[in-house]
Amino acid sequence: MSPSARPDALFATAAHLTGLLAGYGVLALLFLMARIPAVEHGVGADRRARWHALGGRYVLLLCFGHGLFALLGHAVHEQLDVVSALRVPLGYPALGAALAATTRLAAVGVTSARAVRRRIPHETWRGAHLLGYPVAALGFGHQLAGPDLAPVAWFWALAHTGVAVPLVWYRVVVPVRQALRHALRVAEVRVEGPGVAPARESSTFAQVSADRWSLQSSAP
């Protein structure tokens, strides 16, 4: 029997493939939500959000599959039962980071389910979704600790950097810069009904533009 046909080798191959696809999937999800103007205008916000939601389900399944295949491969290779095999790998490098990343990703997936999202505050859903960023960081550490990516670690680091830079720029730097430029502030909050309290924003930039328009309109 060839080595590639051994059950432990087959489980290991499946674990590697699902792990790589999950890693690429997380990067794709973050890229979709980075608010890059070319993506926003070319794809559209609604379609981008649908792709993100659909892709998130597949990424979560790939992460669970990766862990399951790795566990089964280790159990077969060491001739252990599943419970005993579950205890041994906890001491492996960066496995704790992978477990923490999977747990956080599961929290994102659970809170994004329609039945759950209808019953939780938007702030709770938003806070759980922000866990996606440490998921990518923890997963990156786990991936670099494995021997398979050691020869191409530079490419993996470049891929993460290529997603992280526009993500931070368009999700953090640009909104903060625009808020400071226009001096946005909450001027008033009115309660218009149960659970409805829209905030009226004002800005120095908008007031100056309105004043200029008013002067131009009243000019003979």
PDB file of N, CA, C and O in Angstrom, residues 138-216:
ATOM      1  N   LEU A 138      -4.978  35.365  14.926  1.00  0.00           N
ATOM      2  CA  LEU A 138      -4.665  34.090  15.586  1.00  0.00           C
ATOM      3  C   LEU A 138      -4.472  32.975  14.555  1.00  0.00           C
ATOM      4  O   LEU A 138      -3.578  32.135  14.702  1.00  0.00           O
ATOM      5  N   GLY A 139      -5.312  32.965  13.525  1.00  0.00           N
ATOM      6  CA  GLY A 139      -5.154  31.963  12.482  1.00  0.00           C
ATOM      7  C   GLY A 139      -3.839  32.112  11.740  1.00  0.00           C
ATOM      8  O   GLY A 139      -3.213  31.114  11.360  1.00  0.00           O
ATOM      9  N   PHE A 140      -3.405  33.341  11.549  1.00  0.00           N
ATOM     10  CA  PHE A 140      -2.124  33.582  10.882  1.00  0.00           C
ATOM     11  C   PHE A 140      -0.971  32.996  11.685  1.00  0.00           C
ATOM     12  O   PHE A 140      -0.054  32.366  11.127  1.00  0.00           O
ATOM     13  N   GLY A 141      -1.013  33.183  13.008  1.00  0.00           N
ATOM     14  CA  GLY A 141       0.026  32.592  13.856  1.00  0.00           C
ATOM     15  C   GLY A 141       0.023  31.075  13.807  1.00  0.00           C
ATOM     16  O   GLY A 141       1.083  30.440  13.767  1.00  0.00           O
ATOM     17  N   HIS A 142      -1.156  30.490  13.789  1.00  0.00           N
ATOM     18  CA  HIS A 142      -1.261  29.031  13.705  1.00  0.00           C
ATOM     19  C   HIS A 142      -0.731  28.509  12.375  1.00  0.00           C
ATOM     20  O   HIS A 142      -0.055  27.479  12.316  1.00  0.00           O
ATOM     21  N   GLN A 143      -1.020  29.226  11.302  1.00  0.00           N
ATOM     22  CA  GLN A 143      -0.587  28.786   9.973  1.00  0.00           C
ATOM     23  C   GLN A 143       0.932  28.839   9.841  1.00  0.00           C
ATOM     24  O   GLN A 143       1.552  27.945   9.262  1.00  0.00           O
ATOM     25  N   LEU A 144       1.540  29.895  10.365  1.00  0.00           N
ATOM     26  CA  LEU A 144       2.998  30.012  10.256  1.00  0.00           C
ATOM     27  C   LEU A 144       3.718  28.992  11.122  1.00  0.00           C
ATOM     28  O   LEU A 144       4.870  28.654  10.849  1.00  0.00           O
ATOM     29  N   ALA A 145       3.053  28.505  12.180  1.00  0.00           N
ATOM     30  CA  ALA A 145       3.687  27.512  13.044  1.00  0.00           C
ATOM     31  C   ALA A 145       3.751  26.138  12.396  1.00  0.00           C
ATOM     32  O   ALA A 145       4.537  25.286  12.809  1.00  0.00           O
ATOM     33  N   GLY A 146       2.932  25.895  11.384  1.00  0.00           N
ATOM     34  CA  GLY A 146       2.936  24.590  10.728  1.00  0.00           C
ATOM     35  C   GLY A 146       4.102  24.440   9.770  1.00  0.00           C
ATOM     36  O   GLY A 146       4.587  25.423   9.191  1.00  0.00           O
ATOM     37  N   PRO A 147       4.577  23.228   9.572  1.00  0.00           N
ATOM     38  CA  PRO A 147       5.729  23.005   8.688  1.00  0.00           C
ATOM     39  C   PRO A 147       5.397  23.153   7.207  1.00  0.00           C
ATOM     40  O   PRO A 147       6.274  23.385   6.388  1.00  0.00           O
ATOM     41  N   ASP A 148       4.126  23.028   6.839  1.00  0.00           N
ATOM     42  CA  ASP A 148       3.767  23.032   5.423  1.00  0.00           C
ATOM     43  C   ASP A 148       3.962  24.395   4.777  1.00  0.00           C
ATOM     44  O   ASP A 148       4.289  24.490   3.591  1.00  0.00           O
ATOM     45  N   LEU A 149       3.733  25.472   5.551  1.00  0.00           N
ATOM     46  CA  LEU A 149       3.818  26.815   4.983  1.00  0.00           C
ATOM     47  C   LEU A 149       5.177  27.462   5.209  1.00  0.00           C
ATOM     48  O   LEU A 149       5.376  28.607   4.806  1.00  0.00           O
ATOM     49  N   ALA A 150       6.084  26.776   5.863  1.00  0.00           N
ATOM     50  CA  ALA A 150       7.393  27.368   6.140  1.00  0.00           C
ATOM     51  C   ALA A 150       8.114  27.830   4.873  1.00  0.00           C
ATOM     52  O   ALA A 150       8.664  28.933   4.839  1.00  0.00           O
ATOM     53  N   PRO A 151       8.121  27.039   3.780  1.00  0.00           N
ATOM     54  CA  PRO A 151       8.828  27.509   2.570  1.00  0.00           C
ATOM     55  C   PRO A 151       8.175  28.724   1.910  1.00  0.00           C
ATOM     56  O   PRO A 151       8.841  29.463   1.187  1.00  0.00           O
ATOM     57  N   VAL A 152       6.870  28.908   2.116  1.00  0.00           N
ATOM     58  CA  VAL A 152       6.169  30.020   1.469  1.00  0.00           C
ATOM     59  C   VAL A 152       5.579  30.965   2.507  1.00  0.00           C
ATOM     60  O   VAL A 152       4.560  31.615   2.277  1.00  0.00           O
ATOM     61  N   ALA A 153       6.228  31.068   3.657  1.00  0.00           N
ATOM     62  CA  ALA A 153       5.731  31.951   4.710  1.00  0.00           C
ATOM     63  C   ALA A 153       5.701  33.399   4.247  1.00  0.00           C
ATOM     64  O   ALA A 153       4.815  34.172   4.634  1.00  0.00           O
ATOM     65  N   TRP A 154       6.647  33.773   3.396  1.00  0.00           N
ATOM     66  CA  TRP A 154       6.680  35.159   2.904  1.00  0.00           C
ATOM     67  C   TRP A 154       5.436  35.477   2.082  1.00  0.00           C
ATOM     68  O   TRP A 154       4.886  36.585   2.177  1.00  0.00           O
ATOM     69  N   PHE A 155       4.962  34.503   1.292  1.00  0.00           N
ATOM     70  CA  PHE A 155       3.769  34.729   0.478  1.00  0.00           C
ATOM     71  C   PHE A 155       2.530  34.848   1.362  1.00  0.00           C
ATOM     72  O   PHE A 155       1.655  35.693   1.124  1.00  0.00           O
ATOM     73  N   TRP A 156       2.446  34.010   2.384  1.00  0.00           N
ATOM     74  CA  TRP A 156       1.310  34.060   3.299  1.00  0.00           C
ATOM     75  C   TRP A 156       1.292  35.393   4.054  1.00  0.00           C
ATOM     76  O   TRP A 156       0.223  35.995   4.248  1.00  0.00           O
ATOM     77  N   ALA A 157       2.476  35.846   4.480  1.00  0.00           N
ATOM     78  CA  ALA A 157       2.556  37.136   5.165  1.00  0.00           C
ATOM     79  C   ALA A 157       2.191  38.277   4.221  1.00  0.00           C
ATOM     80  O   ALA A 157       1.526  39.243   4.620  1.00  0.00           O
ATOM     81  N   LEU A 158       2.599  38.171   2.959  1.00  0.00           N
ATOM     82  CA  LEU A 158       2.270  39.204   1.973  1.00  0.00           C
ATOM     83  C   LEU A 158       0.764  39.242   1.718  1.00  0.00           C
ATOM     84  O   LEU A 158       0.181  40.331   1.568  1.00  0.00           O
ATOM     85  N   ALA A 159       0.123  38.087   1.668  1.00  0.00           N
ATOM     86  CA  ALA A 159      -1.322  38.044   1.443  1.00  0.00           C
ATOM     87  C   ALA A 159      -2.074  38.697   2.595  1.00  0.00           C
ATOM     88  O   ALA A 159      -3.025  39.461   2.391  1.00  0.00           O
ATOM     89  N   HIS A 160      -1.654  38.419   3.822  1.00  0.00           N
ATOM     90  CA  HIS A 160      -2.301  39.033   4.976  1.00  0.00           C
ATOM     91  C   HIS A 160      -2.058  40.542   5.005  1.00  0.00           C
ATOM     92  O   HIS A 160      -2.963  41.312   5.346  1.00  0.00           O
ATOM     93  N   THR A 161      -0.850  40.948   4.635  1.00  0.00           N
ATOM     94  CA  THR A 161      -0.563  42.382   4.603  1.00  0.00           C
ATOM     95  C   THR A 161      -1.383  43.080   3.532  1.00  0.00           C
ATOM     96  O   THR A 161      -1.889  44.190   3.748  1.00  0.00           O
ATOM     97  N   GLY A 162      -1.542  42.421   2.377  1.00  0.00           N
ATOM     98  CA  GLY A 162      -2.316  43.003   1.292  1.00  0.00           C
ATOM     99  C   GLY A 162      -3.777  43.204   1.650  1.00  0.00           C
ATOM    100  O   GLY A 162      -4.442  44.071   1.073  1.00  0.00           O
ATOM    101  N   VAL A 163      -4.296  42.425   2.580  1.00  0.00           N
ATOM    102  CA  VAL A 163      -5.672  42.604   3.034  1.00  0.00           C
ATOM    103  C   VAL A 163      -5.728  43.564   4.229  1.00  0.00           C
ATOM    104  O   VAL A 163      -6.644  44.391   4.332  1.00  0.00           O
ATOM    105  N   ALA A 164      -4.752  43.479   5.116  1.00  0.00           N
ATOM    106  CA  ALA A 164      -4.776  44.298   6.332  1.00  0.00           C
ATOM    107  C   ALA A 164      -4.612  45.787   6.031  1.00  0.00           C
ATOM    108  O   ALA A 164      -5.270  46.623   6.655  1.00  0.00           O
ATOM    109  N   VAL A 165      -3.750  46.128   5.078  1.00  0.00           N
ATOM    110  CA  VAL A 165      -3.490  47.545   4.792  1.00  0.00           C
ATOM    111  C   VAL A 165      -4.738  48.263   4.293  1.00  0.00           C
ATOM    112  O   VAL A 165      -5.138  49.288   4.861  1.00  0.00           O
ATOM    113  N   PRO A 166      -5.425  47.788   3.229  1.00  0.00           N
ATOM    114  CA  PRO A 166      -6.656  48.486   2.819  1.00  0.00           C
ATOM    115  C   PRO A 166      -7.764  48.396   3.855  1.00  0.00           C
ATOM    116  O   PRO A 166      -8.594  49.299   3.961  1.00  0.00           O
ATOM    117  N   LEU A 167      -7.782  47.320   4.637  1.00  0.00           N
ATOM    118  CA  LEU A 167      -8.804  47.187   5.668  1.00  0.00           C
ATOM    119  C   LEU A 167      -8.662  48.286   6.718  1.00  0.00           C
ATOM    120  O   LEU A 167      -9.638  48.956   7.077  1.00  0.00           O
ATOM    121  N   VAL A 168      -7.443  48.492   7.204  1.00  0.00           N
ATOM    122  CA  VAL A 168      -7.214  49.534   8.205  1.00  0.00           C
ATOM    123  C   VAL A 168      -7.410  50.915   7.592  1.00  0.00           C
ATOM    124  O   VAL A 168      -7.975  51.823   8.221  1.00  0.00           O
ATOM    125  N   TRP A 169      -6.982  51.083   6.342  1.00  0.00           N
ATOM    126  CA  TRP A 169      -7.068  52.402   5.710  1.00  0.00           C
ATOM    127  C   TRP A 169      -8.517  52.841   5.494  1.00  0.00           C
ATOM    128  O   TRP A 169      -8.915  53.940   5.885  1.00  0.00           O
ATOM    129  N   TYR A 170      -9.324  51.952   4.888  1.00  0.00           N
ATOM    130  CA  TYR A 170     -10.685  52.345   4.520  1.00  0.00           C
ATOM    131  C   TYR A 170     -11.689  52.163   5.649  1.00  0.00           C
ATOM    132  O   TYR A 170     -12.754  52.782   5.622  1.00  0.00           O
ATOM    133  N   ARG A 171     -11.372  51.329   6.632  1.00  0.00           N
ATOM    134  CA  ARG A 171     -12.315  51.118   7.732  1.00  0.00           C
ATOM    135  C   ARG A 171     -11.995  51.978   8.948  1.00  0.00           C
ATOM    136  O   ARG A 171     -12.880  52.200   9.784  1.00  0.00           O
ATOM    137  N   VAL A 172     -10.753  52.451   9.057  1.00  0.00           N
ATOM    138  CA  VAL A 172     -10.356  53.218  10.236  1.00  0.00           C
ATOM    139  C   VAL A 172      -9.863  54.611   9.861  1.00  0.00           C
ATOM    140  O   VAL A 172     -10.417  55.624  10.305  1.00  0.00           O
ATOM    141  N   VAL A 173      -8.821  54.666   9.038  1.00  0.00           N
ATOM    142  CA  VAL A 173      -8.179  55.946   8.758  1.00  0.00           C
ATOM    143  C   VAL A 173      -9.116  56.889   8.010  1.00  0.00           C
ATOM    144  O   VAL A 173      -9.293  58.051   8.412  1.00  0.00           O
ATOM    145  N   VAL A 174      -9.719  56.430   6.934  1.00  0.00           N
ATOM    146  CA  VAL A 174     -10.587  57.305   6.128  1.00  0.00           C
ATOM    147  C   VAL A 174     -11.796  57.801   6.914  1.00  0.00           C
ATOM    148  O   VAL A 174     -12.086  59.008   6.903  1.00  0.00           O
ATOM    149  N   PRO A 175     -12.549  56.944   7.647  1.00  0.00           N
ATOM    150  CA  PRO A 175     -13.678  57.473   8.420  1.00  0.00           C
ATOM    151  C   PRO A 175     -13.265  58.476   9.494  1.00  0.00           C
ATOM    152  O   PRO A 175     -13.947  59.491   9.688  1.00  0.00           O
ATOM    153  N   VAL A 176     -12.159  58.193  10.185  1.00  0.00           N
ATOM    154  CA  VAL A 176     -11.709  59.134  11.222  1.00  0.00           C
ATOM    155  C   VAL A 176     -11.288  60.450  10.600  1.00  0.00           C
ATOM    156  O   VAL A 176     -11.619  61.537  11.101  1.00  0.00           O
ATOM    157  N   ARG A 177     -10.593  60.387   9.476  1.00  0.00           N
ATOM    158  CA  ARG A 177     -10.166  61.615   8.810  1.00  0.00           C
ATOM    159  C   ARG A 177     -11.356  62.438   8.336  1.00  0.00           C
ATOM    160  O   ARG A 177     -11.377  63.666   8.483  1.00  0.00           O
ATOM    161  N   GLN A 178     -12.373  61.777   7.790  1.00  0.00           N
ATOM    162  CA  GLN A 178     -13.556  62.501   7.334  1.00  0.00           C
ATOM    163  C   GLN A 178     -14.339  63.090   8.499  1.00  0.00           C
ATOM    164  O   GLN A 178     -14.863  64.209   8.406  1.00  0.00           O
ATOM    165  N   ALA A 179     -14.411  62.352   9.611  1.00  0.00           N
ATOM    166  CA  ALA A 179     -15.121  62.877  10.772  1.00  0.00           C
ATOM    167  C   ALA A 179     -14.422  64.110  11.340  1.00  0.00           C
ATOM    168  O   ALA A 179     -15.073  65.086  11.728  1.00  0.00           O
ATOM    169  N   LEU A 180     -13.099  64.086  11.382  1.00  0.00           N
ATOM    170  CA  LEU A 180     -12.345  65.240  11.878  1.00  0.00           C
ATOM    171  C   LEU A 180     -12.439  66.409  10.901  1.00  0.00           C
ATOM    172  O   LEU A 180     -12.526  67.571  11.316  1.00  0.00           O
ATOM    173  N   ARG A 181     -12.435  66.114   9.627  1.00  0.00           N
ATOM    174  CA  ARG A 181     -12.488  67.182   8.626  1.00  0.00           C
ATOM    175  C   ARG A 181     -13.815  67.915   8.665  1.00  0.00           C
ATOM    176  O   ARG A 181     -13.869  69.148   8.595  1.00  0.00           O
ATOM    177  N   HIS A 182     -14.922  67.172   8.773  1.00  0.00           N
ATOM    178  CA  HIS A 182     -16.241  67.778   8.750  1.00  0.00           C
ATOM    179  C   HIS A 182     -16.761  68.118  10.142  1.00  0.00           C
ATOM    180  O   HIS A 182     -17.872  68.639  10.266  1.00  0.00           O
ATOM    181  N   ALA A 183     -15.974  67.814  11.185  1.00  0.00           N
ATOM    182  CA  ALA A 183     -16.363  68.111  12.568  1.00  0.00           C
ATOM    183  C   ALA A 183     -17.743  67.547  12.897  1.00  0.00           C
ATOM    184  O   ALA A 183     -18.622  68.236  13.421  1.00  0.00           O
ATOM    185  N   LEU A 184     -17.948  66.270  12.557  1.00  0.00           N
ATOM    186  CA  LEU A 184     -19.233  65.631  12.812  1.00  0.00           C
ATOM    187  C   LEU A 184     -19.470  65.475  14.312  1.00  0.00           C
ATOM    188  O   LEU A 184     -18.576  65.108  15.068  1.00  0.00           O
ATOM    189  N   ARG A 185     -20.696  65.769  14.728  1.00  0.00           N
ATOM    190  CA  ARG A 185     -21.065  65.591  16.125  1.00  0.00           C
ATOM    191  C   ARG A 185     -22.570  65.335  16.191  1.00  0.00           C
ATOM    192  O   ARG A 185     -23.322  65.723  15.300  1.00  0.00           O
ATOM    193  N   VAL A 186     -22.987  64.645  17.256  1.00  0.00           N
ATOM    194  CA  VAL A 186     -24.406  64.370  17.458  1.00  0.00           C
ATOM    195  C   VAL A 186     -25.036  65.607  18.068  1.00  0.00           C
ATOM    196  O   VAL A 186     -24.728  66.000  19.188  1.00  0.00           O
ATOM    197  N   ALA A 187     -25.936  66.239  17.326  1.00  0.00           N
ATOM    198  CA  ALA A 187     -26.572  67.461  17.796  1.00  0.00           C
ATOM    199  C   ALA A 187     -27.820  67.188  18.609  1.00  0.00           C
ATOM    200  O   ALA A 187     -28.145  67.941  19.528  1.00  0.00           O
ATOM    201  N   GLU A 188     -28.543  66.101  18.307  1.00  0.00           N
ATOM    202  CA  GLU A 188     -29.803  65.858  18.997  1.00  0.00           C
ATOM    203  C   GLU A 188     -30.227  64.412  18.798  1.00  0.00           C
ATOM    204  O   GLU A 188     -29.969  63.820  17.747  1.00  0.00           O
ATOM    205  N   VAL A 189     -30.840  63.821  19.815  1.00  0.00           N
ATOM    206  CA  VAL A 189     -31.401  62.484  19.756  1.00  0.00           C
ATOM    207  C   VAL A 189     -32.854  62.560  20.191  1.00  0.00           C
ATOM    208  O   VAL A 189     -33.147  62.985  21.310  1.00  0.00           O
ATOM    209  N   ARG A 190     -33.776  62.175  19.320  1.00  0.00           N
ATOM    210  CA  ARG A 190     -35.196  62.219  19.616  1.00  0.00           C
ATOM    211  C   ARG A 190     -35.773  60.807  19.637  1.00  0.00           C
ATOM    212  O   ARG A 190     -35.514  60.018  18.730  1.00  0.00           O
ATOM    213  N   VAL A 191     -36.559  60.512  20.653  1.00  0.00           N
ATOM    214  CA  VAL A 191     -37.242  59.221  20.741  1.00  0.00           C
ATOM    215  C   VAL A 191     -38.560  59.338  19.983  1.00  0.00           C
ATOM    216  O   VAL A 191     -39.462  60.073  20.375  1.00  0.00           O
ATOM    217  N   GLU A 192     -38.685  58.625  18.879  1.00  0.00           N
ATOM    218  CA  GLU A 192     -39.860  58.707  18.029  1.00  0.00           C
ATOM    219  C   GLU A 192     -40.777  57.501  18.179  1.00  0.00           C
ATOM    220  O   GLU A 192     -41.847  57.463  17.578  1.00  0.00           O
ATOM    221  N   GLY A 193     -40.354  56.515  18.944  1.00  0.00           N
ATOM    222  CA  GLY A 193     -41.185  55.340  19.145  1.00  0.00           C
ATOM    223  C   GLY A 193     -40.419  54.299  19.927  1.00  0.00           C
ATOM    224  O   GLY A 193     -39.234  54.488  20.250  1.00  0.00           O
ATOM    225  N   PRO A 194     -41.057  53.182  20.277  1.00  0.00           N
ATOM    226  CA  PRO A 194     -40.365  52.114  21.015  1.00  0.00           C
ATOM    227  C   PRO A 194     -39.158  51.587  20.241  1.00  0.00           C
ATOM    228  O   PRO A 194     -39.302  51.048  19.148  1.00  0.00           O
ATOM    229  N   GLY A 195     -37.996  51.777  20.799  1.00  0.00           N
ATOM    230  CA  GLY A 195     -36.773  51.295  20.169  1.00  0.00           C
ATOM    231  C   GLY A 195     -36.306  52.113  18.991  1.00  0.00           C
ATOM    232  O   GLY A 195     -35.381  51.710  18.290  1.00  0.00           O
ATOM    233  N   VAL A 196     -36.927  53.259  18.734  1.00  0.00           N
ATOM    234  CA  VAL A 196     -36.550  54.118  17.608  1.00  0.00           C
ATOM    235  C   VAL A 196     -36.099  55.461  18.160  1.00  0.00           C
ATOM    236  O   VAL A 196     -36.897  56.221  18.712  1.00  0.00           O
ATOM    237  N   ALA A 197     -34.822  55.735  18.009  1.00  0.00           N
ATOM    238  CA  ALA A 197     -34.257  56.990  18.500  1.00  0.00           C
ATOM    239  C   ALA A 197     -33.203  57.467  17.520  1.00  0.00           C
ATOM    240  O   ALA A 197     -31.996  57.322  17.750  1.00  0.00           O
ATOM    241  N   PRO A 198     -33.594  58.039  16.385  1.00  0.00           N
ATOM    242  CA  PRO A 198     -32.614  58.508  15.408  1.00  0.00           C
ATOM    243  C   PRO A 198     -31.831  59.696  15.926  1.00  0.00           C
ATOM    244  O   PRO A 198     -32.352  60.540  16.653  1.00  0.00           O
ATOM    245  N   ALA A 199     -30.569  59.754  15.536  1.00  0.00           N
ATOM    246  CA  ALA A 199     -29.696  60.857  15.940  1.00  0.00           C
ATOM    247  C   ALA A 199     -29.522  61.810  14.770  1.00  0.00           C
ATOM    248  O   ALA A 199     -29.318  61.385  13.627  1.00  0.00           O
ATOM    249  N   ARG A 200     -29.641  63.110  15.061  1.00  0.00           N
ATOM    250  CA  ARG A 200     -29.412  64.120  14.034  1.00  0.00           C
ATOM    251  C   ARG A 200     -27.997  64.627  14.172  1.00  0.00           C
ATOM    252  O   ARG A 200     -27.587  65.108  15.237  1.00  0.00           O
ATOM    253  N   GLU A 201     -27.219  64.480  13.079  1.00  0.00           N
ATOM    254  CA  GLU A 201     -25.832  64.904  13.078  1.00  0.00           C
ATOM    255  C   GLU A 201     -25.707  66.295  12.473  1.00  0.00           C
ATOM    256  O   GLU A 201     -26.500  66.707  11.632  1.00  0.00           O
ATOM    257  N   SER A 202     -24.701  67.002  12.944  1.00  0.00           N
ATOM    258  CA  SER A 202     -24.398  68.308  12.363  1.00  0.00           C
ATOM    259  C   SER A 202     -22.899  68.415  12.187  1.00  0.00           C
ATOM    260  O   SER A 202     -22.125  67.709  12.833  1.00  0.00           O
ATOM    261  N   SER A 203     -22.476  69.283  11.297  1.00  0.00           N
ATOM    262  CA  SER A 203     -21.060  69.468  11.052  1.00  0.00           C
ATOM    263  C   SER A 203     -20.807  70.898  10.622  1.00  0.00           C
ATOM    264  O   SER A 203     -21.669  71.548  10.029  1.00  0.00           O
ATOM    265  N   THR A 204     -19.629  71.377  10.943  1.00  0.00           N
ATOM    266  CA  THR A 204     -19.245  72.729  10.540  1.00  0.00           C
ATOM    267  C   THR A 204     -19.191  72.830   9.031  1.00  0.00           C
ATOM    268  O   THR A 204     -19.608  73.819   8.439  1.00  0.00           O
ATOM    269  N   PHE A 205     -18.704  71.789   8.369  1.00  0.00           N
ATOM    270  CA  PHE A 205     -18.598  71.791   6.913  1.00  0.00           C
ATOM    271  C   PHE A 205     -19.978  71.919   6.269  1.00  0.00           C
ATOM    272  O   PHE A 205     -20.191  72.699   5.355  1.00  0.00           O
ATOM    273  N   ALA A 206     -20.952  71.150   6.774  1.00  0.00           N
ATOM    274  CA  ALA A 206     -22.292  71.213   6.212  1.00  0.00           C
ATOM    275  C   ALA A 206     -22.936  72.571   6.454  1.00  0.00           C
ATOM    276  O   ALA A 206     -23.635  73.105   5.599  1.00  0.00           O
ATOM    277  N   GLN A 207     -22.687  73.168   7.643  1.00  0.00           N
ATOM    278  CA  GLN A 207     -23.275  74.467   7.940  1.00  0.00           C
ATOM    279  C   GLN A 207     -22.697  75.540   7.038  1.00  0.00           C
ATOM    280  O   GLN A 207     -23.421  76.393   6.519  1.00  0.00           O
ATOM    281  N   VAL A 208     -21.387  75.516   6.802  1.00  0.00           N
ATOM    282  CA  VAL A 208     -20.753  76.498   5.926  1.00  0.00           C
ATOM    283  C   VAL A 208     -21.276  76.352   4.504  1.00  0.00           C
ATOM    284  O   VAL A 208     -21.584  77.336   3.824  1.00  0.00           O
ATOM    285  N   SER A 209     -21.424  75.080   4.025  1.00  0.00           N
ATOM    286  CA  SER A 209     -21.940  74.864   2.679  1.00  0.00           C
ATOM    287  C   SER A 209     -23.369  75.368   2.563  1.00  0.00           C
ATOM    288  O   SER A 209     -23.755  75.968   1.552  1.00  0.00           O
ATOM    289  N   ALA A 210     -24.194  75.137   3.596  1.00  0.00           N
ATOM    290  CA  ALA A 210     -25.571  75.607   3.565  1.00  0.00           C
ATOM    291  C   ALA A 210     -25.635  77.126   3.559  1.00  0.00           C
ATOM    292  O   ALA A 210     -26.448  77.724   2.858  1.00  0.00           O
ATOM    293  N   ASP A 211     -24.760  77.760   4.351  1.00  0.00           N
ATOM    294  CA  ASP A 211     -24.739  79.217   4.380  1.00  0.00           C
ATOM    295  C   ASP A 211     -24.361  79.778   3.024  1.00  0.00           C
ATOM    296  O   ASP A 211     -24.948  80.760   2.552  1.00  0.00           O
ATOM    297  N   ARG A 212     -23.374  79.166   2.367  1.00  0.00           N
ATOM    298  CA  ARG A 212     -22.961  79.629   1.042  1.00  0.00           C
ATOM    299  C   ARG A 212     -24.093  79.466   0.028  1.00  0.00           C
ATOM    300  O   ARG A 212     -24.342  80.348  -0.785  1.00  0.00           O
ATOM    301  N   TRP A 213     -24.802  78.327   0.099  1.00  0.00           N
ATOM    302  CA  TRP A 213     -25.913  78.101  -0.830  1.00  0.00           C
ATOM    303  C   TRP A 213     -27.020  79.111  -0.598  1.00  0.00           C
ATOM    304  O   TRP A 213     -27.646  79.612  -1.520  1.00  0.00           O
ATOM    305  N   SER A 214     -27.267  79.451   0.675  1.00  0.00           N
ATOM    306  CA  SER A 214     -28.304  80.418   0.992  1.00  0.00           C
ATOM    307  C   SER A 214     -27.962  81.796   0.462  1.00  0.00           C
ATOM    308  O   SER A 214     -28.810  82.510  -0.086  1.00  0.00           O
ATOM    309  N   LEU A 215     -26.693  82.195   0.611  1.00  0.00           N
ATOM    310  CA  LEU A 215     -26.270  83.516   0.107  1.00  0.00           C
ATOM    311  C   LEU A 215     -26.368  83.582  -1.418  1.00  0.00           C
ATOM    312  O   LEU A 215     -26.805  84.576  -1.980  1.00  0.00           O
ATOM    313  N   GLN A 216     -25.959  82.457  -2.084  1.00  0.00           N
ATOM    314  CA  GLN A 216     -26.025  82.449  -3.528  1.00  0.00           C
ATOM    315  C   GLN A 216     -27.458  82.476  -4.041  1.00  0.00           C
ATOM    316  O   GLN A 216     -27.787  83.102  -5.030  1.00  0.00           O
TER     317      GLN A 216
END
